[in-house]
C-alpha positions as a printed NumPy array, in Angstrom:
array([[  0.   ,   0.   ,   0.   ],
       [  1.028,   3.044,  -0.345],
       [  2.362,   5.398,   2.745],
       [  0.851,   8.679,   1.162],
       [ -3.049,   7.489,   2.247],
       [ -3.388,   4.379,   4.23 ],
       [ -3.046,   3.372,   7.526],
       [ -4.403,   0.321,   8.64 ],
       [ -5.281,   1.676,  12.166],
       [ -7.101,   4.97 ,  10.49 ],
       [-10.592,   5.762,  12.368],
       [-11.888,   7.172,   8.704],
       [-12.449,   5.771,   5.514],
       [-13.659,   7.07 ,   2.154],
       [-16.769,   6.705,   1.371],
       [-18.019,   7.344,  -2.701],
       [-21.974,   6.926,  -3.333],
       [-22.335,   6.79 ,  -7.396],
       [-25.74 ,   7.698,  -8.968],
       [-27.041,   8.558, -12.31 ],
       [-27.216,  12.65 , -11.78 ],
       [-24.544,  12.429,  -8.699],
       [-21.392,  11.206,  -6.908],
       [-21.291,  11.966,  -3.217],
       [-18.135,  11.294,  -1.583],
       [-16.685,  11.673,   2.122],
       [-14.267,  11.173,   4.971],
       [-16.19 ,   8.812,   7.307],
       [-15.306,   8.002,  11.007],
       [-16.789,   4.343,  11.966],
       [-19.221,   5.811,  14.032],
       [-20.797,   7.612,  10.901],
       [-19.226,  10.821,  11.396],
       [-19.021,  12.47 ,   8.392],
       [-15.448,  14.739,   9.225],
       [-15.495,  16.143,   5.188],
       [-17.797,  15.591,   2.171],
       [-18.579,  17.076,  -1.576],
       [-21.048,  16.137,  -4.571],
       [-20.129,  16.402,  -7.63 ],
       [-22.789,  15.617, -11.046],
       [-22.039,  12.887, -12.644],
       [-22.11 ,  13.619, -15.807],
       [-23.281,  10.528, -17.481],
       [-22.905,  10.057, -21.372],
       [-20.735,  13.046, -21.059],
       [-17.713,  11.764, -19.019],
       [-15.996,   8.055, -17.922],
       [-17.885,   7.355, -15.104],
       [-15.386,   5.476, -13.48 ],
       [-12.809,   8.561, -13.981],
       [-15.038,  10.795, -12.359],
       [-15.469,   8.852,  -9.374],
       [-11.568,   9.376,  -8.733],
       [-11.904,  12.552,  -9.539],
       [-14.565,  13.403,  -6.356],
       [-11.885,  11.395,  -4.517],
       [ -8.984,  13.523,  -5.686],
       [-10.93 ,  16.755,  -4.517],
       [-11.648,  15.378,  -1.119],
       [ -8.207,  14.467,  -0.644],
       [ -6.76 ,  17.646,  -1.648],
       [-10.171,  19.521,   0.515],
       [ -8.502,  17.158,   3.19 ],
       [ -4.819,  17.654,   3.268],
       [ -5.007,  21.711,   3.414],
       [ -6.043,  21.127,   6.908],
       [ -4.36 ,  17.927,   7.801],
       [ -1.507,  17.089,   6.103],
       [ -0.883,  13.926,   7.662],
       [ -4.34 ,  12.846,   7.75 ],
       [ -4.499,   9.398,   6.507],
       [ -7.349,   6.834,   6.067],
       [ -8.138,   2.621,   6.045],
       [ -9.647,   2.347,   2.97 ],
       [-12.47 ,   3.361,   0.424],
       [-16.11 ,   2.027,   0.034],
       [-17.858,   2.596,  -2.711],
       [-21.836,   2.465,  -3.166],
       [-22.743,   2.047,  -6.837],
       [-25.908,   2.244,  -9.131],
       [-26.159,  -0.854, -10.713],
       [-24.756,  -4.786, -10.114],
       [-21.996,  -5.412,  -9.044],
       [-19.618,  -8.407,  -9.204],
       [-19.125,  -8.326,  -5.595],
       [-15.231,  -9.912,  -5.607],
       [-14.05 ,  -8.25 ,  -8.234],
       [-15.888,  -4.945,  -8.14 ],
       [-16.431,  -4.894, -11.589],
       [-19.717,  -3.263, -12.95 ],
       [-21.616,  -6.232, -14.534],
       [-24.593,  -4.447, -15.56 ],
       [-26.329,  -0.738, -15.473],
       [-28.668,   0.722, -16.98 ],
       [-28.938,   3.978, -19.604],
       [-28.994,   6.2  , -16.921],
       [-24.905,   5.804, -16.835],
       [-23.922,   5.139, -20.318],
       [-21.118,   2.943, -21.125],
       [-20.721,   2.214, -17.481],
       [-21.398,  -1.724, -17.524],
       [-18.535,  -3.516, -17.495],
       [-15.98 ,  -0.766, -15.603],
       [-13.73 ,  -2.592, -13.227],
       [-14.219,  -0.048, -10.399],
       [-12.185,  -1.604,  -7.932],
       [ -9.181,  -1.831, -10.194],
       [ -9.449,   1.792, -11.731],
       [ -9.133,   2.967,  -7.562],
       [ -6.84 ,   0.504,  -6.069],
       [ -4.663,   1.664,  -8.999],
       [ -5.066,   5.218,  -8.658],
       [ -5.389,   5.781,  -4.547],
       [ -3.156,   2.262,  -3.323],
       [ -6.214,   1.504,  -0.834],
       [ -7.991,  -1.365,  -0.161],
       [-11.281,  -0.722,  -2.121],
       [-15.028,  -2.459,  -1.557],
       [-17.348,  -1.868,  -4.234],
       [-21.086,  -2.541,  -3.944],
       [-24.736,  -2.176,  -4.967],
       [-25.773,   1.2  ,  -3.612],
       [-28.678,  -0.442,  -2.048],
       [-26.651,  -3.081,  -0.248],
       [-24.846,  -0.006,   1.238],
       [-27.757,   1.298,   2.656],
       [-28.516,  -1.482,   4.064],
       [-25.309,  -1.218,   6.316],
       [-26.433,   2.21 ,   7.211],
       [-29.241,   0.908,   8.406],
       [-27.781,  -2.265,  10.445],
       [-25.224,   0.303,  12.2  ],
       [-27.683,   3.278,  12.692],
       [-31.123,   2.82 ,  11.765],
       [-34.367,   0.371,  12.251],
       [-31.607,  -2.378,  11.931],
       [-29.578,  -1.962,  14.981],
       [-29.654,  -5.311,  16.98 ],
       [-31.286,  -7.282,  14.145],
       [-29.684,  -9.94 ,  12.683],
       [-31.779, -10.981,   9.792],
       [-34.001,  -7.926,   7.774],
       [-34.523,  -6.851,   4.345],
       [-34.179,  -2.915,   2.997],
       [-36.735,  -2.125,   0.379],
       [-35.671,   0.924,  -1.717],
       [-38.814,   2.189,  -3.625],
       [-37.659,   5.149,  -6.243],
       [-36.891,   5.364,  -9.531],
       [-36.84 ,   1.451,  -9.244],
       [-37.119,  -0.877,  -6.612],
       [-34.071,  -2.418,  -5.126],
       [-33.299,  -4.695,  -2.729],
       [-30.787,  -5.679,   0.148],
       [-31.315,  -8.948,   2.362],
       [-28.805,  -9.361,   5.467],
       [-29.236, -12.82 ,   7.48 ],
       [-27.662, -13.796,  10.048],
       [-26.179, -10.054,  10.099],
       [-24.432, -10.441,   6.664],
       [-25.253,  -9.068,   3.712],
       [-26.147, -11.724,   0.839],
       [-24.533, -11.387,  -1.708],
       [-25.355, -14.63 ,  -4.078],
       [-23.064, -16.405,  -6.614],
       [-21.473, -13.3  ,  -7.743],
       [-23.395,  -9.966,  -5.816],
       [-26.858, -10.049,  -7.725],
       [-28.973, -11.172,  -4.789],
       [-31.683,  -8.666,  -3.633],
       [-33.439,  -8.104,  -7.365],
       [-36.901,  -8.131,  -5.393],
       [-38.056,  -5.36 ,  -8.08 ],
       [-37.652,  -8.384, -10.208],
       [-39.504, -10.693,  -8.155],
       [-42.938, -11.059, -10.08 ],
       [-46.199, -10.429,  -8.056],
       [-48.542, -11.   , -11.339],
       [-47.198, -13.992, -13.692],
       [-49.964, -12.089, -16.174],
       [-48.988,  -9.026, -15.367],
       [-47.198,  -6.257, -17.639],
       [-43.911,  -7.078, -19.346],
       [-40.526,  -5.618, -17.686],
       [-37.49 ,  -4.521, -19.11 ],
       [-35.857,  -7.563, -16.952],
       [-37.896, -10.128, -19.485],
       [-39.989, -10.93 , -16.67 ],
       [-43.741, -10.425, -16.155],
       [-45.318,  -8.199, -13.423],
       [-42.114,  -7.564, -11.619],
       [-43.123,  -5.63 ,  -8.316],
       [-41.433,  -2.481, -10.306],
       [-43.78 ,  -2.486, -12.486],
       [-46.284,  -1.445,  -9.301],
       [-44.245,  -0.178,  -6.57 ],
       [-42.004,   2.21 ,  -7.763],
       [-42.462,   5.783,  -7.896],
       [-41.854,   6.106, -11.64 ],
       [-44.931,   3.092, -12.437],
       [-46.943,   4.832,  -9.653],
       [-46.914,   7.968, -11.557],
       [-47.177,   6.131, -15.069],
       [-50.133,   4.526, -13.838],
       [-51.893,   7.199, -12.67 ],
       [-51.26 ,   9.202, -15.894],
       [-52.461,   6.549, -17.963],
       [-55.847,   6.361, -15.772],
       [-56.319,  10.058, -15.658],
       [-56.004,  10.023, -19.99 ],
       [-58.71 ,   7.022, -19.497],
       [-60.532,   9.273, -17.922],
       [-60.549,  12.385, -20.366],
       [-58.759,  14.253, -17.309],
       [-55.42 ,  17.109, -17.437],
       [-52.092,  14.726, -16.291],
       [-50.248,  18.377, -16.117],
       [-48.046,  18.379, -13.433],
       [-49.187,  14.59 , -12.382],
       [-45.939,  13.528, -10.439],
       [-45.644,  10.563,  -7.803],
       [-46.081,  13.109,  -4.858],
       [-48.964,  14.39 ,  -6.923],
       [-50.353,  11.13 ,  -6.752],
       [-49.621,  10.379,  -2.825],
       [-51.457,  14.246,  -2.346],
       [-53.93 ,  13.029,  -3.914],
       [-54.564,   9.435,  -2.31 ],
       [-54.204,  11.453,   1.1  ],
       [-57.219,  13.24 ,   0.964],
       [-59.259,  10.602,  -0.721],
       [-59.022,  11.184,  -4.702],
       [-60.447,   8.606,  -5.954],
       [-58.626,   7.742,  -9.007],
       [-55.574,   8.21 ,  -6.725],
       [-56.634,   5.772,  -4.266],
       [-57.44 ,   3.059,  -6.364],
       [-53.433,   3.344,  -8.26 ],
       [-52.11 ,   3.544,  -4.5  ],
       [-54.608,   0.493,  -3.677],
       [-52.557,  -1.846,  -6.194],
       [-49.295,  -0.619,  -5.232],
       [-50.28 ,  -2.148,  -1.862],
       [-51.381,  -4.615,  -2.831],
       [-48.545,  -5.828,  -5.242],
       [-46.169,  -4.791,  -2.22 ],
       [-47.501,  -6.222,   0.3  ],
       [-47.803, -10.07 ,  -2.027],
       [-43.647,  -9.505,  -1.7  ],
       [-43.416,  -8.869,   1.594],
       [-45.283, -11.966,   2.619],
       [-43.259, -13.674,  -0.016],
       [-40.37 , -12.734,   1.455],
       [-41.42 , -12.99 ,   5.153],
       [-42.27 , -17.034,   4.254],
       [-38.77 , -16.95 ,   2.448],
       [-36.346, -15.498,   5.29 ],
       [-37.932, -15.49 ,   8.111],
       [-36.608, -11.89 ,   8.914],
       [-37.146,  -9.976,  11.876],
       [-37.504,  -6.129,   9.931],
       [-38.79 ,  -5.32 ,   6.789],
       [-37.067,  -1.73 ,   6.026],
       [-39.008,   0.702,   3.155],
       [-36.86 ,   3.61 ,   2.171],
       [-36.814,   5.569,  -0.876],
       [-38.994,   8.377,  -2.621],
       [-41.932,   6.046,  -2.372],
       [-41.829,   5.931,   1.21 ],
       [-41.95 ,   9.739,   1.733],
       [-45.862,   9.047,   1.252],
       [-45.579,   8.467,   5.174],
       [-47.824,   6.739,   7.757],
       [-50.525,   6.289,   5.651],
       [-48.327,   4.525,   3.179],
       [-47.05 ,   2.45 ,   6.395],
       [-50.265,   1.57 ,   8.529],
       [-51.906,   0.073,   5.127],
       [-49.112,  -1.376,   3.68 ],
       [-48.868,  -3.243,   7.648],
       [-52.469,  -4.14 ,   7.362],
       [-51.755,  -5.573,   4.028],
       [-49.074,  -7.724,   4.632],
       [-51.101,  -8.938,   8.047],
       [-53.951, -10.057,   5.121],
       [-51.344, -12.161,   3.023],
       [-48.743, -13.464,   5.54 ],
       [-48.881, -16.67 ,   7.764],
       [-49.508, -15.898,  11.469],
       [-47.026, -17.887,  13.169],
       [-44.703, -15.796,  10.164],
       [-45.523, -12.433,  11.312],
       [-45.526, -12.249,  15.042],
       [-41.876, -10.991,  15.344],
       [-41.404,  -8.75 ,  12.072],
       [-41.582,  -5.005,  12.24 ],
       [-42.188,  -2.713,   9.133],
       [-40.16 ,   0.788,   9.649],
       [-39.35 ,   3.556,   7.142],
       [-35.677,   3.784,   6.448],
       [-32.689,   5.586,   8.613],
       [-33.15 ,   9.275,   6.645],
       [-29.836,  11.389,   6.298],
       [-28.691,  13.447,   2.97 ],
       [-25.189,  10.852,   3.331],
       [-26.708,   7.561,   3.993],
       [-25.439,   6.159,   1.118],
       [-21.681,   7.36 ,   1.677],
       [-21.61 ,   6.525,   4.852],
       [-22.822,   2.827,   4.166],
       [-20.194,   2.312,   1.309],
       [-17.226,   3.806,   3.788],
       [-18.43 ,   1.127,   6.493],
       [-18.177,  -1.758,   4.052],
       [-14.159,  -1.271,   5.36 ],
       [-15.092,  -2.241,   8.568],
       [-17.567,  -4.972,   7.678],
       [-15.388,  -6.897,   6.159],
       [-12.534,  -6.154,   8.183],
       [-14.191,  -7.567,  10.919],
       [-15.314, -10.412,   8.88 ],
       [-11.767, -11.472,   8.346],
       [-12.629, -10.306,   4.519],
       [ -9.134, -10.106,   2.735],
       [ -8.559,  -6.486,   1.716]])
């Protein structure tokens, strides 16, 4: 490794959380400190996005070193849209939203430039450890995180470790189907739980009832829509009624599957609040097996602008503690 950054005793690591408009990076203490941070756009389709993930790094360093020149850190995590080939850190898939990302070997590109041990991972797994460390999943050994945005993702920890499947693609519940007639998804599969439950269908949906209907869609955004369900709209209601619906069928499915003892729900989605939370409960109560349900909670997310960062930095301690070679 190189003396210039690491030090294997360092209290902070980097943390880098990679999106499609932004890449958040920050010096993180293990105790979720964040000590220094930046954003910078990502700039899809117009630069590498793998280059400009070591360039947020470089500016954080050099943000860093004006005021402590010796300062020196364990490692960097790093939080990625997309899959992720867990060992090798390579990007195996993404979508348009990065162009000509799939297929960047992250982990490379930074142990190359910084000479750190480097964990990349699915930006949802990340969260996950955000919310093990700090949030609803403190204590709790086996939960799942539920992110409901722009897509659905998924994070399952059992046992209090992340799974990670044959090569890091575990957690695809938007791709877990909750209608085998239902709409085609861009996965191949048929009435995928994305198709209901995030907030880009939600909206969809409700724009393609409202033109049903003869009715204005101006303006008709998922909050729109959760306004609208909140003081009884009808139209609103009845889109909001299936996205319960088609969430709560994979949270039973799920419950019967692992056995877990949380069922997190962050994301856009779950801005919608208790309303969205007391029915979605009463849903899943409907649909899962009583002697299945006694000990699982269903919480909103741990909410904080660097959840993401933080998560990826603590992947250093994770699997440090693990006994995870670096």
């Amino acid at each position: 490794m190189n003396a210039g950054w690491y030090d294997a005793q360092s209290a902070y690591a980097i943390g880098v959380d990679i999106g499609g408009t932004k890449i958040n990076a920050g010096i993180v203490s293990r105790s979720g400190e964040v000590l220094h941070s930046l954003s910078l756009s990502t700039l899809a389709g117009q630069m590498n996005t793998g280059n400009r993930a070591i360039e947020a790094v470089e500016h954080l360093l050099q943000k860093v070193v004006l005021e402590q020149p010796d300062f020196r850190v364990r490692g960097i995590g790093i939080g990625s849209a997309g899959q992720i080939e867990w060992a090798s850190g390579q990007i195996r898939f993404s979508s348009d939203l990065i162009p000509g990302y799939q297929g960047t070997e992250l982990k490379k590109i930074m142990q190359e430039r910084f000479h750190l041990p480097v964990h990349v991972d699915n930006d949802v797994n990340v969260l996950a450890l955000t919310e093990k460390r700090f949030g609803a999943g403190k204590g709790i050994d086996n939960f799942i995180c539920l992110a409901l945005g722009t897509g659905v993702g998924g994070a399952i920890v059992v046992e209090g470790r992340l799974v990670h499947g044959a090569w890091g693609g575990a957690g695809e519940i938007g791709h877990m189907s909750v209608n085998f007639q239902g709409p085609f998804c861009i996965c191949g599969g048929r009435g995928c739980l994305e198709q209901y439950a995030s907030g880009t269908s939600i909206a969809r949906r409700m724009r393609e009832k409202l033109i049903s209907e003869g009715l204005p869609v101006e303006d008709v955004d998922t909050r729109e829509v959760f306004a609208r369900w909140q003081v009884g709209e009808p139209l609103a209601s009845t889109i909001m009624e299936e996205t319960l619906a088609a969430l709560g069928t994979a949270i039973a499915s799920l419950i019967h599957t692992f056995n877990p003892g949380l069922i997190v729900i962050g994301g856009g989605v779950a801005e919608a609040g208790e309303l969205l939370f007391d029915r979605l409960r009463q849903e899943v109560r409907s649909r899962t097996m009583a002697s299945m349900l006694d000990v699982v909670r269903i919480e909103p997310a741990y909410q904080g602008n660097w959840s993401g960062m933080i998560g990826a930095a603590l992947q250093i301690w994770e699997y440090a503690d693990e006994g995870v070679q670096l």
